[in-house]
PDB file of C-alpha atoms in Angstrom:
ATOM      1  CA  MET A   1     -37.624 -27.901  11.710  1.00 57.00           C
ATOM      2  CA  PRO A   2     -37.331 -29.737   8.170  1.00 64.00           C
ATOM      3  CA  ASP A   3     -36.762 -33.442   8.427  1.00 74.00           C
ATOM      4  CA  GLN A   4     -33.309 -34.738   7.700  1.00 76.00           C
ATOM      5  CA  GLN A   5     -34.280 -36.393   4.393  1.00 83.00           C
ATOM      6  CA  LEU A   6     -35.459 -33.121   2.868  1.00 86.00           C
ATOM      7  CA  VAL A   7     -32.121 -31.407   4.159  1.00 83.00           C
ATOM      8  CA  VAL A   8     -30.063 -34.079   2.537  1.00 86.00           C
ATOM      9  CA  ALA A   9     -32.062 -33.646  -0.580  1.00 91.00           C
ATOM     10  CA  MET A  10     -31.256 -29.989  -0.698  1.00 90.00           C
ATOM     11  CA  LEU A  11     -27.709 -29.744   0.630  1.00 89.00           C
ATOM     12  CA  GLY A  12     -26.447 -33.128  -0.592  1.00 93.00           C
ATOM     13  CA  GLU A  13     -25.249 -35.893   1.658  1.00 93.00           C
ATOM     14  CA  ALA A  14     -21.544 -35.117   1.309  1.00 94.00           C
ATOM     15  CA  ARG A  15     -22.064 -31.547   2.413  1.00 94.00           C
ATOM     16  CA  PHE A  16     -24.405 -32.428   5.197  1.00 94.00           C
ATOM     17  CA  ARG A  17     -22.249 -35.240   6.679  1.00 95.00           C
ATOM     18  CA  PRO A  18     -19.680 -33.273   8.428  1.00 96.00           C
ATOM     19  CA  TYR A  19     -22.498 -31.514  10.348  1.00 96.00           C
ATOM     20  CA  LEU A  20     -24.017 -34.832  11.246  1.00 94.00           C
ATOM     21  CA  VAL A  21     -20.828 -36.188  12.652  1.00 96.00           C
ATOM     22  CA  ALA A  22     -20.192 -33.024  14.633  1.00 96.00           C
ATOM     23  CA  ALA A  23     -23.786 -33.267  16.043  1.00 96.00           C
ATOM     24  CA  GLY A  24     -23.428 -37.115  16.946  1.00 95.00           C
ATOM     25  CA  ASN A  25     -25.782 -38.010  14.073  1.00 93.00           C
ATOM     26  CA  ASP A  26     -28.522 -35.860  15.461  1.00 93.00           C
ATOM     27  CA  GLY A  27     -30.370 -34.386  12.366  1.00 91.00           C
ATOM     28  CA  VAL A  28     -31.762 -31.489  14.174  1.00 91.00           C
ATOM     29  CA  ARG A  29     -28.528 -30.367  15.832  1.00 94.00           C
ATOM     30  CA  ALA A  30     -26.783 -30.884  12.574  1.00 94.00           C
ATOM     31  CA  LEU A  31     -29.266 -28.541  10.860  1.00 93.00           C
ATOM     32  CA  ASP A  32     -29.023 -25.943  13.555  1.00 94.00           C
ATOM     33  CA  LEU A  33     -25.147 -26.145  13.348  1.00 95.00           C
ATOM     34  CA  TYR A  34     -25.267 -25.705   9.380  1.00 94.00           C
ATOM     35  CA  LEU A  35     -27.565 -22.805   9.749  1.00 94.00           C
ATOM     36  CA  TRP A  36     -25.192 -21.214  12.156  1.00 96.00           C
ATOM     37  CA  VAL A  37     -22.316 -21.714   9.864  1.00 96.00           C
ATOM     38  CA  THR A  38     -24.126 -19.939   7.119  1.00 95.00           C
ATOM     39  CA  GLU A  39     -24.423 -16.985   9.360  1.00 97.00           C
ATOM     40  CA  VAL A  40     -20.659 -17.186  10.325  1.00 98.00           C
ATOM     41  CA  SER A  41     -19.855 -17.391   6.507  1.00 97.00           C
ATOM     42  CA  GLY A  42     -21.710 -14.126   5.766  1.00 97.00           C
ATOM     43  CA  ALA A  43     -20.291 -12.433   8.641  1.00 97.00           C
ATOM     44  CA  LEU A  44     -16.676 -13.650   7.658  1.00 97.00           C
ATOM     45  CA  HIS A  45     -17.170 -12.419   4.064  1.00 96.00           C
ATOM     46  CA  ALA A  46     -18.165  -8.952   5.210  1.00 95.00           C
ATOM     47  CA  GLN A  47     -15.203  -8.882   7.612  1.00 95.00           C
ATOM     48  CA  THR A  48     -12.570  -9.928   5.147  1.00 96.00           C
ATOM     49  CA  SER A  49     -14.011  -7.451   2.503  1.00 96.00           C
ATOM     50  CA  PHE A  50     -13.035  -4.661   4.866  1.00 96.00           C
ATOM     51  CA  VAL A  51      -9.511  -5.904   4.960  1.00 97.00           C
ATOM     52  CA  GLU A  52      -9.250  -6.215   1.279  1.00 97.00           C
ATOM     53  CA  ILE A  53     -10.586  -2.757   0.502  1.00 97.00           C
ATOM     54  CA  ALA A  54      -8.598  -1.142   3.296  1.00 98.00           C
ATOM     55  CA  VAL A  55      -5.363  -2.827   2.028  1.00 98.00           C
ATOM     56  CA  ARG A  56      -6.066  -1.940  -1.536  1.00 98.00           C
ATOM     57  CA  ASN A  57      -6.639   1.663  -0.663  1.00 98.00           C
ATOM     58  CA  ALA A  58      -3.614   1.941   1.555  1.00 99.00           C
ATOM     59  CA  LEU A  59      -1.205   0.287  -0.853  1.00 99.00           C
ATOM     60  CA  ASP A  60      -2.321   2.075  -4.083  1.00 99.00           C
ATOM     61  CA  PRO A  61      -1.140   5.488  -3.257  1.00 98.00           C
ATOM     62  CA  VAL A  62       2.147   4.571  -1.877  1.00 98.00           C
ATOM     63  CA  ILE A  63       2.813   2.354  -4.874  1.00 99.00           C
ATOM     64  CA  GLY A  64       1.628   5.103  -7.273  1.00 98.00           C
ATOM     65  CA  GLU A  65       4.053   7.739  -5.510  1.00 98.00           C
ATOM     66  CA  TRP A  66       6.931   5.211  -5.796  1.00 99.00           C
ATOM     67  CA  ASN A  67       6.252   4.407  -9.376  1.00 99.00           C
ATOM     68  CA  GLU A  68       6.230   8.092 -10.392  1.00 98.00           C
ATOM     69  CA  GLY A  69       9.773   8.275  -8.819  1.00 98.00           C
ATOM     70  CA  GLN A  70      11.114   5.640 -11.069  1.00 97.00           C
ATOM     71  CA  GLY A  71      11.967   7.687 -14.029  1.00 95.00           C
ATOM     72  CA  ASP A  72      10.423  10.284 -16.215  1.00 94.00           C
ATOM     73  CA  LYS A  73       8.239   7.839 -18.197  1.00 95.00           C
ATOM     74  CA  TYR A  74       6.368   6.589 -15.094  1.00 97.00           C
ATOM     75  CA  ARG A  75       3.344   8.126 -13.465  1.00 97.00           C
ATOM     76  CA  ARG A  76       1.139   7.476 -10.591  1.00 97.00           C
ATOM     77  CA  ASN A  77      -1.029   5.455 -12.731  1.00 97.00           C
ATOM     78  CA  TRP A  78       0.677   2.123 -12.296  1.00 98.00           C
ATOM     79  CA  THR A  79      -1.807   0.014 -13.792  1.00 98.00           C
ATOM     80  CA  ALA A  80      -1.784   1.564 -17.277  1.00 97.00           C
ATOM     81  CA  GLU A  81      -0.393  -0.300 -20.253  1.00 95.00           C
ATOM     82  CA  ASP A  82       3.349   0.022 -19.994  1.00 95.00           C
ATOM     83  CA  GLY A  83       2.788   2.067 -16.741  1.00 97.00           C
ATOM     84  CA  ALA A  84       4.582  -0.126 -14.032  1.00 98.00           C
ATOM     85  CA  ALA A  85       8.063   0.522 -13.527  1.00 98.00           C
ATOM     86  CA  PRO A  86      10.375  -2.503 -14.096  1.00 98.00           C
ATOM     87  CA  LEU A  87      10.470  -3.905 -10.368  1.00 97.00           C
ATOM     88  CA  LEU A  88       6.565  -3.799 -10.113  1.00 97.00           C
ATOM     89  CA  TYR A  89       6.084  -5.031 -13.720  1.00 97.00           C
ATOM     90  CA  SER A  90       8.431  -8.100 -13.028  1.00 96.00           C
ATOM     91  CA  MET A  91       6.070  -8.911 -10.002  1.00 96.00           C
ATOM     92  CA  LEU A  92       2.499  -8.217 -11.558  1.00 96.00           C
ATOM     93  CA  HIS A  93       2.580  -8.078 -15.256  1.00 94.00           C
ATOM     94  CA  GLY A  94       0.299 -11.220 -15.736  1.00 96.00           C
ATOM     95  CA  SER A  95      -2.154  -9.943 -13.128  1.00 97.00           C
ATOM     96  CA  LEU A  96      -2.132  -6.416 -14.622  1.00 98.00           C
ATOM     97  CA  ASN A  97      -2.646  -7.771 -18.118  1.00 97.00           C
ATOM     98  CA  ARG A  98      -5.648  -9.882 -16.751  1.00 98.00           C
ATOM     99  CA  ALA A  99      -7.069  -6.948 -14.780  1.00 98.00           C
ATOM    100  CA  ARG A 100      -6.962  -4.650 -17.833  1.00 98.00           C
ATOM    101  CA  GLY A 101      -8.727  -7.132 -20.015  1.00 98.00           C
ATOM    102  CA  TRP A 102     -11.517  -7.711 -17.293  1.00 97.00           C
ATOM    103  CA  ALA A 103     -11.940  -4.028 -16.941  1.00 97.00           C
ATOM    104  CA  ARG A 104     -12.357  -3.601 -20.827  1.00 97.00           C
ATOM    105  CA  LYS A 105     -14.781  -6.625 -20.916  1.00 96.00           C
ATOM    106  CA  GLU A 106     -16.955  -5.027 -18.106  1.00 94.00           C
ATOM    107  CA  ALA A 107     -16.925  -1.624 -20.029  1.00 94.00           C
ATOM    108  CA  PHE A 108     -18.226  -3.335 -23.079  1.00 92.00           C
ATOM    109  CA  SER A 109     -20.738  -5.414 -21.285  1.00 94.00           C
ATOM    110  CA  ARG A 110     -22.546  -2.353 -19.595  1.00 94.00           C
ATOM    111  CA  PRO A 111     -26.020  -2.016 -21.166  1.00 94.00           C
ATOM    112  CA  ALA A 112     -26.745   0.516 -23.863  1.00 92.00           C
ATOM    113  CA  GLY A 113     -27.332   3.862 -22.554  1.00 92.00           C
ATOM    114  CA  HIS A 114     -24.974   3.502 -19.653  1.00 93.00           C
ATOM    115  CA  PRO A 115     -22.690   6.704 -19.345  1.00 93.00           C
ATOM    116  CA  ARG A 116     -19.729   4.457 -19.115  1.00 93.00           C
ATOM    117  CA  ARG A 117     -20.416   1.767 -21.679  1.00 93.00           C
ATOM    118  CA  ASN A 118     -17.451   1.064 -23.904  1.00 90.00           C
ATOM    119  CA  VAL A 119     -15.208   3.908 -22.046  1.00 93.00           C
ATOM    120  CA  THR A 120     -11.590   3.251 -21.753  1.00 93.00           C
ATOM    121  CA  PRO A 121     -10.919   1.601 -18.178  1.00 95.00           C
ATOM    122  CA  THR A 122      -9.479   4.050 -15.786  1.00 97.00           C
ATOM    123  CA  HIS A 123      -6.939   3.328 -12.978  1.00 98.00           C
ATOM    124  CA  ASP A 124      -9.718   2.827 -10.507  1.00 97.00           C
ATOM    125  CA  ASP A 125     -11.554   0.375 -12.941  1.00 97.00           C
ATOM    126  CA  VAL A 126      -8.463  -1.726 -13.310  1.00 98.00           C
ATOM    127  CA  LEU A 127      -7.618  -1.584  -9.461  1.00 97.00           C
ATOM    128  CA  THR A 128     -10.886  -2.927  -8.620  1.00 96.00           C
ATOM    129  CA  GLN A 129     -10.123  -6.050 -10.870  1.00 97.00           C
ATOM    130  CA  LEU A 130      -6.994  -6.940  -9.105  1.00 98.00           C
ATOM    131  CA  THR A 131      -7.565  -9.872  -6.732  1.00 96.00           C
ATOM    132  CA  PHE A 132      -6.744 -10.170  -2.997  1.00 95.00           C
ATOM    133  CA  GLY A 133      -3.889 -12.407  -4.026  1.00 94.00           C
ATOM    134  CA  VAL A 134      -2.054  -9.667  -5.885  1.00 96.00           C
ATOM    135  CA  TRP A 135      -1.888  -7.299  -2.749  1.00 96.00           C
ATOM    136  CA  SER A 136      -0.574 -10.145  -0.564  1.00 94.00           C
ATOM    137  CA  SER A 137       1.948 -11.091  -3.299  1.00 94.00           C
ATOM    138  CA  LEU A 138       3.335  -7.662  -3.006  1.00 96.00           C
ATOM    139  CA  ILE A 139       4.227  -8.079   0.489  1.00 96.00           C
ATOM    140  CA  TYR A 140       5.062 -11.563   1.211  1.00 94.00           C
ATOM    141  CA  GLY A 141       4.711 -15.140  -0.304  1.00 82.00           C
ATOM    142  CA  GLN A 142       6.358 -16.678  -3.498  1.00 70.00           C
ATOM    143  CA  ARG A 143       9.819 -17.686  -2.755  1.00 70.00           C
ATOM    144  CA  GLU A 144      11.093 -16.389  -6.352  1.00 71.00           C
ATOM    145  CA  ASP A 145       9.622 -12.823  -5.405  1.00 84.00           C
ATOM    146  CA  HIS A 146      11.312 -12.472  -2.017  1.00 91.00           C
ATOM    147  CA  ALA A 147      14.078 -10.165  -3.015  1.00 93.00           C
ATOM    148  CA  ARG A 148      11.612  -7.914  -4.864  1.00 96.00           C
ATOM    149  CA  GLN A 149       8.928  -7.898  -2.152  1.00 96.00           C
ATOM    150  CA  GLN A 150      11.636  -6.996   0.267  1.00 96.00           C
ATOM    151  CA  GLN A 151      12.947  -4.128  -1.950  1.00 97.00           C
ATOM    152  CA  LEU A 152       9.450  -2.794  -2.538  1.00 98.00           C
ATOM    153  CA  TRP A 153       8.891  -3.067   1.122  1.00 98.00           C
ATOM    154  CA  GLU A 154      11.942  -0.805   1.875  1.00 98.00           C
ATOM    155  CA  GLU A 155      10.944   1.619  -0.831  1.00 98.00           C
ATOM    156  CA  ALA A 156       7.228   1.836  -0.886  1.00 98.00           C
ATOM    157  CA  THR A 157       4.829  -0.628   0.800  1.00 98.00           C
ATOM    158  CA  HIS A 158       5.884  -0.260   4.521  1.00 98.00           C
ATOM    159  CA  ARG A 159       4.200   3.215   4.215  1.00 98.00           C
ATOM    160  CA  ALA A 160       0.837   1.539   3.605  1.00 99.00           C
ATOM    161  CA  PHE A 161       1.204   0.341   7.309  1.00 99.00           C
ATOM    162  CA  PRO A 162       2.548   3.226   9.347  1.00 98.00           C
ATOM    163  CA  HIS A 163       1.493   1.816  12.728  1.00 98.00           C
ATOM    164  CA  VAL A 164       4.251  -0.862  12.815  1.00 97.00           C
ATOM    165  CA  ALA A 165       7.993  -0.782  12.556  1.00 96.00           C
ATOM    166  CA  ARG A 166       9.636  -0.784   9.089  1.00 96.00           C
ATOM    167  CA  THR A 167      11.293  -4.171   9.658  1.00 97.00           C
ATOM    168  CA  GLU A 168      11.539  -7.508   7.957  1.00 96.00           C
ATOM    169  CA  GLU A 169       9.698  -9.063  10.858  1.00 97.00           C
ATOM    170  CA  SER A 170       6.789  -6.677  10.223  1.00 97.00           C
ATOM    171  CA  ARG A 171       6.748  -7.430   6.594  1.00 97.00           C
ATOM    172  CA  ARG A 172       6.653 -11.199   7.175  1.00 96.00           C
ATOM    173  CA  LEU A 173       3.980 -10.783   9.823  1.00 96.00           C
ATOM    174  CA  ILE A 174       1.724  -8.745   7.637  1.00 97.00           C
ATOM    175  CA  GLY A 175       2.268 -10.976   4.583  1.00 96.00           C
ATOM    176  CA  GLN A 176       1.361 -14.179   6.814  1.00 95.00           C
ATOM    177  CA  GLN A 177      -1.681 -12.189   8.160  1.00 96.00           C
ATOM    178  CA  LEU A 178      -2.754 -11.281   4.409  1.00 96.00           C
ATOM    179  CA  ASN A 179      -2.145 -14.920   3.241  1.00 95.00           C
ATOM    180  CA  ASN A 180      -4.144 -16.380   6.084  1.00 95.00           C
ATOM    181  CA  ILE A 181      -7.017 -13.905   5.478  1.00 96.00           C
ATOM    182  CA  ARG A 182      -7.066 -14.453   1.834  1.00 95.00           C
ATOM    183  CA  ALA A 183      -7.108 -18.291   2.449  1.00 95.00           C
ATOM    184  CA  LEU A 184     -10.223 -17.823   4.759  1.00 96.00           C
ATOM    185  CA  ARG A 185     -11.783 -15.527   2.241  1.00 95.00           C
ATOM    186  CA  ASN A 186     -11.511 -18.142  -0.531  1.00 96.00           C
ATOM    187  CA  ARG A 187     -12.963 -20.923   1.872  1.00 96.00           C
ATOM    188  CA  VAL A 188     -15.958 -18.654   2.375  1.00 96.00           C
ATOM    189  CA  ALA A 189     -16.400 -17.845  -1.311  1.00 94.00           C
ATOM    190  CA  HIS A 190     -16.315 -21.537  -2.180  1.00 93.00           C
ATOM    191  CA  HIS A 191     -18.829 -22.500   0.455  1.00 92.00           C
ATOM    192  CA  ASP A 192     -16.297 -24.755   2.274  1.00 93.00           C
ATOM    193  CA  ASN A 193     -17.068 -26.277   5.660  1.00 92.00           C
ATOM    194  CA  LEU A 194     -16.027 -23.917   8.278  1.00 95.00           C
ATOM    195  CA  LEU A 195     -16.570 -26.066  11.252  1.00 96.00           C
ATOM    196  CA  ASP A 196     -12.687 -25.981  12.235  1.00 94.00           C
ATOM    197  CA  VAL A 197     -12.545 -22.227  11.830  1.00 95.00           C
ATOM    198  CA  GLN A 198     -11.418 -20.525  15.218  1.00 95.00           C
ATOM    199  CA  LEU A 199     -13.439 -17.464  14.758  1.00 96.00           C
ATOM    200  CA  ALA A 200     -12.069 -15.418  17.694  1.00 96.00           C
ATOM    201  CA  LYS A 201      -8.470 -16.087  16.165  1.00 95.00           C
ATOM    202  CA  ARG A 202      -9.699 -15.078  12.647  1.00 94.00           C
ATOM    203  CA  LEU A 203     -11.279 -11.960  14.133  1.00 96.00           C
ATOM    204  CA  GLY A 204      -8.065 -11.061  15.691  1.00 96.00           C
ATOM    205  CA  TRP A 205      -6.141 -11.436  12.474  1.00 94.00           C
ATOM    206  CA  THR A 206      -8.388  -8.974  10.619  1.00 96.00           C
ATOM    207  CA  LEU A 207      -8.489  -6.375  13.474  1.00 97.00           C
ATOM    208  CA  SER A 208      -4.693  -6.592  13.846  1.00 97.00           C
ATOM    209  CA  LEU A 209      -4.043  -5.950  10.305  1.00 98.00           C
ATOM    210  CA  LEU A 210      -6.472  -3.259   9.956  1.00 98.00           C
ATOM    211  CA  ALA A 211      -4.993  -1.464  12.994  1.00 98.00           C
ATOM    212  CA  LYS A 212      -1.587  -1.474  11.253  1.00 98.00           C
ATOM    213  CA  ILE A 213      -3.193   0.904   8.506  1.00 99.00           C
ATOM    214  CA  ASN A 214      -5.174   2.869  10.972  1.00 99.00           C
ATOM    215  CA  PRO A 215      -5.917   2.252  14.680  1.00 98.00           C
ATOM    216  CA  GLU A 216      -9.599   3.559  14.037  1.00 98.00           C
ATOM    217  CA  TYR A 217     -10.241   0.902  11.289  1.00 98.00           C
ATOM    218  CA  PRO A 218     -11.040  -2.029  13.649  1.00 98.00           C
ATOM    219  CA  ARG A 219     -13.879   0.081  15.312  1.00 97.00           C
ATOM    220  CA  LEU A 220     -15.420   0.764  11.952  1.00 97.00           C
ATOM    221  CA  ALA A 221     -14.940  -2.746  10.673  1.00 96.00           C
ATOM    222  CA  THR A 222     -16.845  -4.180  13.818  1.00 96.00           C
ATOM    223  CA  ALA A 223     -19.392  -1.477  14.379  1.00 96.00           C
ATOM    224  CA  ARG A 224     -22.226  -3.830  12.834  1.00 95.00           C
ATOM    225  CA  SER A 225     -20.539  -7.281  12.726  1.00 96.00           C
ATOM    226  CA  PRO A 226     -22.373 -10.170  14.298  1.00 97.00           C
ATOM    227  CA  ILE A 227     -19.092 -12.147  14.602  1.00 96.00           C
ATOM    228  CA  ARG A 228     -18.609 -11.763  18.424  1.00 96.00           C
ATOM    229  CA  ARG A 229     -22.340 -12.776  18.924  1.00 97.00           C
ATOM    230  CA  LEU A 230     -21.875 -15.782  16.547  1.00 97.00           C
ATOM    231  CA  ILE A 231     -19.088 -16.943  18.654  1.00 96.00           C
ATOM    232  CA  ARG A 232     -21.160 -16.892  21.679  1.00 96.00           C
ATOM    233  CA  GLU A 233     -24.023 -18.703  19.831  1.00 97.00           C
ATOM    234  CA  ASP A 234     -22.131 -21.757  18.589  1.00 97.00           C
ATOM    235  CA  PRO A 235     -24.499 -24.386  19.017  1.00 97.00           C
ATOM    236  CA  ARG A 236     -21.757 -26.803  20.009  1.00 96.00           C
ATOM    237  CA  ARG A 237     -21.159 -24.842  23.241  1.00 94.00           C
ATOM    238  CA  SER A 238     -24.464 -26.055  24.751  1.00 93.00           C
ATOM    239  CA  TRP A 239     -24.301 -29.807  23.650  1.00 92.00           C
TER     240      TRP A 239
END
């Protein structure tokens, strides 16, 4: 096992200190705890990615169908320039502009000889540039968007979650789950300290949300997931 001085030199004193505190200033235990948390971080990243992709793929078609019904000038491609109907545009215009810009930049950055270098971004290209926060903002969140989120839920987004009732309570619950999972994903992405994360509870959030889209999704998402094993292997359980 590396000595504590070497570990601190690599990780930094500030980053390693919470692990030392949790381990009662035992350097060996603290490093073991840190290594366990890195495994947890990787497992949570994989788990939250299932949610993000499933939510995106559930919402996109119902929003496209709704958008197409908002007038003759609108089509299913709601990410196109001037393609979002007024309600959707009022909620997402900044996010859509940024996503289209990133998609164009990605097309331009592809290497010479790439079959899609400099191509006009497709709907799918723009869709993949929309952040997790965009999807949660369509359901529940910012107070100034409440009425629009509620209207969009009634007219479209509830159909992305066919295994819950079409109620305001369901919208709030799904929105809260999305926001909680998004916050966790951001902590993982920024390599935050995850010592206080209740893994069983977080796993429950992700599986509950996936089941609202399709009852079979939780089984797929956990088929190779090490999270339950990691919960059992938390070093603090044996101290």
